[in-house]
mmCIF file of C-alpha atoms in Angstrom:
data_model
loop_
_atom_site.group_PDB
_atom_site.id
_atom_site.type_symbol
_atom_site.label_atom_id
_atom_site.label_comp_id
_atom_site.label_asym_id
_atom_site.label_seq_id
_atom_site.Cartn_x
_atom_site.Cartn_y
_atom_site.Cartn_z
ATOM 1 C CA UNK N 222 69.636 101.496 25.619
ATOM 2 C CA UNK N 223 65.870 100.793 26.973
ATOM 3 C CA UNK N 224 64.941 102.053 30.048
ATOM 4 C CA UNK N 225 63.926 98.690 30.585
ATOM 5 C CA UNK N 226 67.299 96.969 30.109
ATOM 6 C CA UNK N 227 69.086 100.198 32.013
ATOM 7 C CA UNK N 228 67.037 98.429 35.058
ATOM 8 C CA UNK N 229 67.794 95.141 34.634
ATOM 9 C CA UNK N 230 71.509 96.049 34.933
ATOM 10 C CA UNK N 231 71.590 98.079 37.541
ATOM 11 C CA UNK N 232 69.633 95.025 39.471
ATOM 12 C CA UNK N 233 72.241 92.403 37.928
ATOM 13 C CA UNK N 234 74.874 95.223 39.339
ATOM 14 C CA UNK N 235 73.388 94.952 42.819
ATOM 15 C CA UNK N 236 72.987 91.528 43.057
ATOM 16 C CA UNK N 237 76.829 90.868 42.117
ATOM 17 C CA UNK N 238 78.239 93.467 44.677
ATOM 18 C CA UNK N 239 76.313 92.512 47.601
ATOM 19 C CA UNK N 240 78.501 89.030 48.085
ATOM 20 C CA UNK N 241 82.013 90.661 48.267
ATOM 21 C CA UNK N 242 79.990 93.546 50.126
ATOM 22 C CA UNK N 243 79.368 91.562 53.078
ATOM 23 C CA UNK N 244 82.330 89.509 53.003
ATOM 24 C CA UNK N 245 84.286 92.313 53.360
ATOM 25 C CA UNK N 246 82.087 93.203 56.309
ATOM 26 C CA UNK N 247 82.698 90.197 57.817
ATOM 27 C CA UNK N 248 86.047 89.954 57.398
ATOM 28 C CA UNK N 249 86.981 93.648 58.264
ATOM 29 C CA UNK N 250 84.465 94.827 60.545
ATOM 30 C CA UNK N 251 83.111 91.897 62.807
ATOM 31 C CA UNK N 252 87.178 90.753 64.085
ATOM 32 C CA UNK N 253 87.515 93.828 65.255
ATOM 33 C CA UNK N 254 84.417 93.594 67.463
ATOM 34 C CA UNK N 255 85.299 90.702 68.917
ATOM 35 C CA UNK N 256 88.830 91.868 70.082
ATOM 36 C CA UNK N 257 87.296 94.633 71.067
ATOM 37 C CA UNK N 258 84.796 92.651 73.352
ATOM 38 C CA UNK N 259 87.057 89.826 74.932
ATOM 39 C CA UNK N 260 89.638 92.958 75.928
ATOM 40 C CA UNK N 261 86.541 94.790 77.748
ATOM 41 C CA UNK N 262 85.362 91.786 79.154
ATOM 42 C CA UNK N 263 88.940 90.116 80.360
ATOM 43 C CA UNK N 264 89.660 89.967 84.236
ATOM 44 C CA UNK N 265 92.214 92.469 85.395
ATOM 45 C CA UNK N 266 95.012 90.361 86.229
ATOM 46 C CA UNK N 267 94.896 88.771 89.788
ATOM 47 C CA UNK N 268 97.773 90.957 91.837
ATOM 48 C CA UNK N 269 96.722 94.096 89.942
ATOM 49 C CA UNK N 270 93.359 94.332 92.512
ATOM 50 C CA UNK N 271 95.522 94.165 95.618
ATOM 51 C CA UNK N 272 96.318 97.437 96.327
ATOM 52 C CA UNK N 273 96.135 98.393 100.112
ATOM 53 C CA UNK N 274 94.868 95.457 102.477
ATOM 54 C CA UNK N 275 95.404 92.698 105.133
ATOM 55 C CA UNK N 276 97.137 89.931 104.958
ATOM 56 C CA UNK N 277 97.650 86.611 107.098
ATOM 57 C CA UNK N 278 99.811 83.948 106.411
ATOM 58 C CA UNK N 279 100.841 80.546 107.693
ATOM 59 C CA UNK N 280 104.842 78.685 106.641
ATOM 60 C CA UNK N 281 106.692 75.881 107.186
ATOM 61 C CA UNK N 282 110.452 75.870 106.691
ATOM 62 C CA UNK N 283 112.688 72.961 107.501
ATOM 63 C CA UNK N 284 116.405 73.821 107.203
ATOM 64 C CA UNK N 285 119.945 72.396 107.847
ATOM 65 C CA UNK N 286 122.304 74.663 109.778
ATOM 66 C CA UNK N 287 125.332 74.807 111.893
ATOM 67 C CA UNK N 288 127.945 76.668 114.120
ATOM 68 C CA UNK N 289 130.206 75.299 112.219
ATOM 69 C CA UNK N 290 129.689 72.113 109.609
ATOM 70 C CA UNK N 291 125.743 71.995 108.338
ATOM 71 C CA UNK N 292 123.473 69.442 109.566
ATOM 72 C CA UNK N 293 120.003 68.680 109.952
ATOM 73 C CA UNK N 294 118.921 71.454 112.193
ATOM 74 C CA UNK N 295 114.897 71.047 112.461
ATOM 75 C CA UNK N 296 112.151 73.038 111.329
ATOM 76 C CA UNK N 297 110.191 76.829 112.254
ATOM 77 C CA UNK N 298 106.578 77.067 111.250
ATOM 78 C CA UNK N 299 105.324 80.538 111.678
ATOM 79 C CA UNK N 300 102.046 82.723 111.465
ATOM 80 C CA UNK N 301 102.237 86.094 110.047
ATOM 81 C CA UNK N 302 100.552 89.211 110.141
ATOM 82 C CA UNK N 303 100.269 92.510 108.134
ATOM 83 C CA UNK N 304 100.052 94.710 105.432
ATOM 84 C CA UNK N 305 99.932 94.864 101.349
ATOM 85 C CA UNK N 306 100.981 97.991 100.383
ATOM 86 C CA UNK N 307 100.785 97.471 96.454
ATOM 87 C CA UNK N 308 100.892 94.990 94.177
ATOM 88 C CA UNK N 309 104.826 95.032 93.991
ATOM 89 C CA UNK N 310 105.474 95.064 98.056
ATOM 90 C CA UNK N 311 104.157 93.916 101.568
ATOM 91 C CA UNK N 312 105.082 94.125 105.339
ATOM 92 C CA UNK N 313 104.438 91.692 108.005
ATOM 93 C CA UNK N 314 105.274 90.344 111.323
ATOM 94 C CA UNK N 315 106.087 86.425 111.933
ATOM 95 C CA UNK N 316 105.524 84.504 114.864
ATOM 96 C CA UNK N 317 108.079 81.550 114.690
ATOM 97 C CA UNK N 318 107.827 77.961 116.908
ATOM 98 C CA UNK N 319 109.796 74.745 115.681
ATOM 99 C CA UNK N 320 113.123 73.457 116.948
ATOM 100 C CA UNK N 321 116.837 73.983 116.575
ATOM 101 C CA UNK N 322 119.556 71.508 116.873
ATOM 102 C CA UNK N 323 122.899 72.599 118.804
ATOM 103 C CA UNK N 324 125.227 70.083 118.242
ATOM 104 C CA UNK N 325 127.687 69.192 121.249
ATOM 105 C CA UNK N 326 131.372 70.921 122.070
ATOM 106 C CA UNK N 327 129.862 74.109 120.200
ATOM 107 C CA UNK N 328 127.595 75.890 122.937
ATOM 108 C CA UNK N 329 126.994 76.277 126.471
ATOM 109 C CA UNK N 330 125.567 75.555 128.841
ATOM 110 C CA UNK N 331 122.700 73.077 126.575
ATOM 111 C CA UNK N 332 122.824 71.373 123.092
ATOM 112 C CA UNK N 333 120.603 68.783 121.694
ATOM 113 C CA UNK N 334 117.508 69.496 119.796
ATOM 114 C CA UNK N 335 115.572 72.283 121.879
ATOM 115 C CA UNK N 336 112.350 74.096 121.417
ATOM 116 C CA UNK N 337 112.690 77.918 119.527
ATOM 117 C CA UNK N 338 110.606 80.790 119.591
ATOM 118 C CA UNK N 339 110.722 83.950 118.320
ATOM 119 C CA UNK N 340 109.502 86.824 116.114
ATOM 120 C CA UNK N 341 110.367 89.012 113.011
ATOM 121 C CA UNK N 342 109.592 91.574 110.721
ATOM 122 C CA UNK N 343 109.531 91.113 107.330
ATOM 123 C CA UNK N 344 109.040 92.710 103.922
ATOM 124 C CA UNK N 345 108.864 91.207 100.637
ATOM 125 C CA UNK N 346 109.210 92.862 96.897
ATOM 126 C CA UNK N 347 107.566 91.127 94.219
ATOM 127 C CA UNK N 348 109.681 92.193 90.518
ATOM 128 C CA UNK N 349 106.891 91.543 88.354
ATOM 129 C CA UNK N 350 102.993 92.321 88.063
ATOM 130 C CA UNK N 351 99.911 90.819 86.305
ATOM 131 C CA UNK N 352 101.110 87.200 85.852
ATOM 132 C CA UNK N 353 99.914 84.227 88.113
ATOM 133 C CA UNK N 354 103.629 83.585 88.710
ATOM 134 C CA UNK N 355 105.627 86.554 90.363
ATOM 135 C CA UNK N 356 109.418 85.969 91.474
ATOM 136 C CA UNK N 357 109.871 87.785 94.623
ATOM 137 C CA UNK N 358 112.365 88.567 97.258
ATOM 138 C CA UNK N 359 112.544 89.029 101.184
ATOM 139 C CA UNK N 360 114.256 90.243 104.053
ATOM 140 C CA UNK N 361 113.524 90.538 107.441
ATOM 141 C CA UNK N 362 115.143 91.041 110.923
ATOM 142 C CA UNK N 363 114.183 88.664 113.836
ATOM 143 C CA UNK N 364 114.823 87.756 117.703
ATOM 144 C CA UNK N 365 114.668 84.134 119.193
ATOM 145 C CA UNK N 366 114.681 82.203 121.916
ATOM 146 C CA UNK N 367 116.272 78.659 122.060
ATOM 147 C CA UNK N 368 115.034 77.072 125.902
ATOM 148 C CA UNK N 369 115.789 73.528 127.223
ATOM 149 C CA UNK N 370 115.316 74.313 130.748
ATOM 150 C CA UNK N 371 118.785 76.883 129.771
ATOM 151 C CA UNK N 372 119.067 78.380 126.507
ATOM 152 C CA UNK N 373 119.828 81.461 124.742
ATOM 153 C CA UNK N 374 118.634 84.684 123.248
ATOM 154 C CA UNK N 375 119.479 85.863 119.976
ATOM 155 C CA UNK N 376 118.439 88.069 116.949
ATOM 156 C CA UNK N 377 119.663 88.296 113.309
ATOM 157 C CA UNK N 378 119.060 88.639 109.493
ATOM 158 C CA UNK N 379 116.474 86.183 107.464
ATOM 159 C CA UNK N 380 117.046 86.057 104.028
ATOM 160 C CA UNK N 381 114.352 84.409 101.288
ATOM 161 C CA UNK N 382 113.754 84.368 97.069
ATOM 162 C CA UNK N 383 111.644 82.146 95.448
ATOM 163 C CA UNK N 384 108.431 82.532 93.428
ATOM 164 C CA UNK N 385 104.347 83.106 94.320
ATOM 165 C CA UNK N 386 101.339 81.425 92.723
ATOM 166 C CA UNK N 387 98.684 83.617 93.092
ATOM 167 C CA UNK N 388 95.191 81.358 92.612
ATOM 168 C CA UNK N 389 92.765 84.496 93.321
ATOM 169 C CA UNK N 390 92.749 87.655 94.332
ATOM 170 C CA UNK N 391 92.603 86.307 97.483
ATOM 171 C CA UNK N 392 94.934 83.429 97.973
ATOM 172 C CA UNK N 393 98.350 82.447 96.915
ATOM 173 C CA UNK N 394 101.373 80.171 97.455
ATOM 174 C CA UNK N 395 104.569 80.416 97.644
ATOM 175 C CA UNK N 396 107.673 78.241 97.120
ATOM 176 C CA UNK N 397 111.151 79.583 98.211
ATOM 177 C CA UNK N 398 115.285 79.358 99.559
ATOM 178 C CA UNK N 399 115.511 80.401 103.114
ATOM 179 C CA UNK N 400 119.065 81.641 104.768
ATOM 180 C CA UNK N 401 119.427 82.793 108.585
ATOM 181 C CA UNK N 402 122.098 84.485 110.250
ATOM 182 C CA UNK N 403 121.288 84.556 113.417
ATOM 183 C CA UNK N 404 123.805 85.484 116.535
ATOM 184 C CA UNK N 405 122.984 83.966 120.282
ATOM 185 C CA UNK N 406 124.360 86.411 122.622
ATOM 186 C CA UNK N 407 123.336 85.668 125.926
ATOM 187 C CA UNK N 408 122.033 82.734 127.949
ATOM 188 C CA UNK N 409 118.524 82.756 129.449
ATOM 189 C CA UNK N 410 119.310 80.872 132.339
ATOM 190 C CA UNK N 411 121.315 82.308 135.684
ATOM 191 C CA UNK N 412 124.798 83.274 135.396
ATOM 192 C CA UNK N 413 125.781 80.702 138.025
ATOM 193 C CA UNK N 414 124.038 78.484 135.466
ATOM 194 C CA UNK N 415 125.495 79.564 132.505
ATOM 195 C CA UNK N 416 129.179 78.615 133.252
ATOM 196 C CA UNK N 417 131.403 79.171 130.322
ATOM 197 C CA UNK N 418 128.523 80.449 127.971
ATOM 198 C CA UNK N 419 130.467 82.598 124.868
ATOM 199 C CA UNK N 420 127.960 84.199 122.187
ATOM 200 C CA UNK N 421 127.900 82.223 119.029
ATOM 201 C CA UNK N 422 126.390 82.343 115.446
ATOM 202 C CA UNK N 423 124.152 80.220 114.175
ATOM 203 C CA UNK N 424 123.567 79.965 109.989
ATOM 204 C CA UNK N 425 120.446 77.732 108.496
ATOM 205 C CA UNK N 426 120.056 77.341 105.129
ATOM 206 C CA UNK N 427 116.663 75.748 103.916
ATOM 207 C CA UNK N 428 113.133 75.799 102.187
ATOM 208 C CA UNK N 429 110.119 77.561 102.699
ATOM 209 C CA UNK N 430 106.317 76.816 101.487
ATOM 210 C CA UNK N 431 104.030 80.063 102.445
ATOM 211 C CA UNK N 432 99.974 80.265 102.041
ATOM 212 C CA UNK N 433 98.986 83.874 101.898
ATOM 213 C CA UNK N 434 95.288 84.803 102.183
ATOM 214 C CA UNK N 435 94.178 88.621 101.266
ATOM 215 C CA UNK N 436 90.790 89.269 102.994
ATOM 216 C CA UNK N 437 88.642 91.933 101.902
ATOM 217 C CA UNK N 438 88.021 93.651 105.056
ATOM 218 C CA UNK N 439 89.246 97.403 104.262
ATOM 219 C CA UNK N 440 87.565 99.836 102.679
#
């Protein structure tokens, strides 16, 4: 063989690897690249960035409920207060306002619908992490105040599961069941008023629609 025709082989050679070459290159190499780019460059997921913060909230939670067959029993809308511990848990405190039906024959000395008032503390788990949709589940411990002129005082157990939309980092919503237990023990107006008062229980069963917001105000 010719040194002459030993080179024009080896260029013919050359020529024919070059193709599968670089398609194996491109196939291979440049996928790989661009995983490797969209994982770097992907948002962490929205809950995942609240770690330790403030939180304030507003709710609305209409309800049935009854001393003793269930009924339309009004509505609380509350303001809350607090903290976000992790991604998974939070504290806060709710302010309640709204009114309560006491139907008539079951209480003393009032019944009718009448103004409430109260306050609670609250904590909430969240059982899963990193999706825009987290089921969750609450429990808090409240006092109240039913007043018509007379009313009564009372404290119990709130009860709540549902699931949170969270749009941002710094806002969500949440959709949920709400169940109160909540026992009236004394009346708030003089005894000489309160003729024949005897403690009762009062159980509501409802909805409730929360909008969180998460400032970034800590360090």
């Amino acid at each position: 063989m010719t040194r002459a025709t030993a080179s024009a082989l080896m260029r013919a050679t050359r020529r024919t690897l070059i193709g599968p070459v670089c398609a194996a290159y491109l196939l291979l190499v440049l996928p790989r690249l661009c995983t490797a780019g969209s994982v770097s460059d992907a948002p962490p997921p929205q809950d995942s960035l609240r770690q330790f913060g403030l939180l304030f909230d507003v709710q609305a939670a209409p309800h049935y409920s009854s001393p003793s067959s269930y009924a339309d029993g009004g509505y609380t809308v509350s303001l809350g207060f607090g903290l976000n511990f992790s991604p998974v848990f939070q504290m806060t405190i709710q302010i309640y306002t709204g009114r309560e039906m006491i139907p008539r024959g079951t209480a003393k000395p009032v019944d009718g619908w009448l103004p409430v008032g109260g306050a609670s503390l609250e904590g909430t788990f969240f059982f899963a992490t990193g999706t825009p949709v987290r089921p969750y589940a609450a429990a808090g411990y409240g006092l109240y105040t039913i007043s018509g002129g007379d009313g009564y005082n009372g404290g119990g157990l709130s009860l709540e599961a549902g699931a949170e939309w969270d749009f941002s980092r710094f806002v969500s919503l949440r959709f949920g069941g709400k169940y109160d237990v909540i026992r009236y023990h004394d009346p708030t107006g003089e005894a000489s008023q309160a003729v024949g008062f005897q403690p009762f229980t009062l159980r509501a069963a409802g909805a409730a629609v929360r909008m969180a917001f998460y400032p970034d105000l800590l360090p």
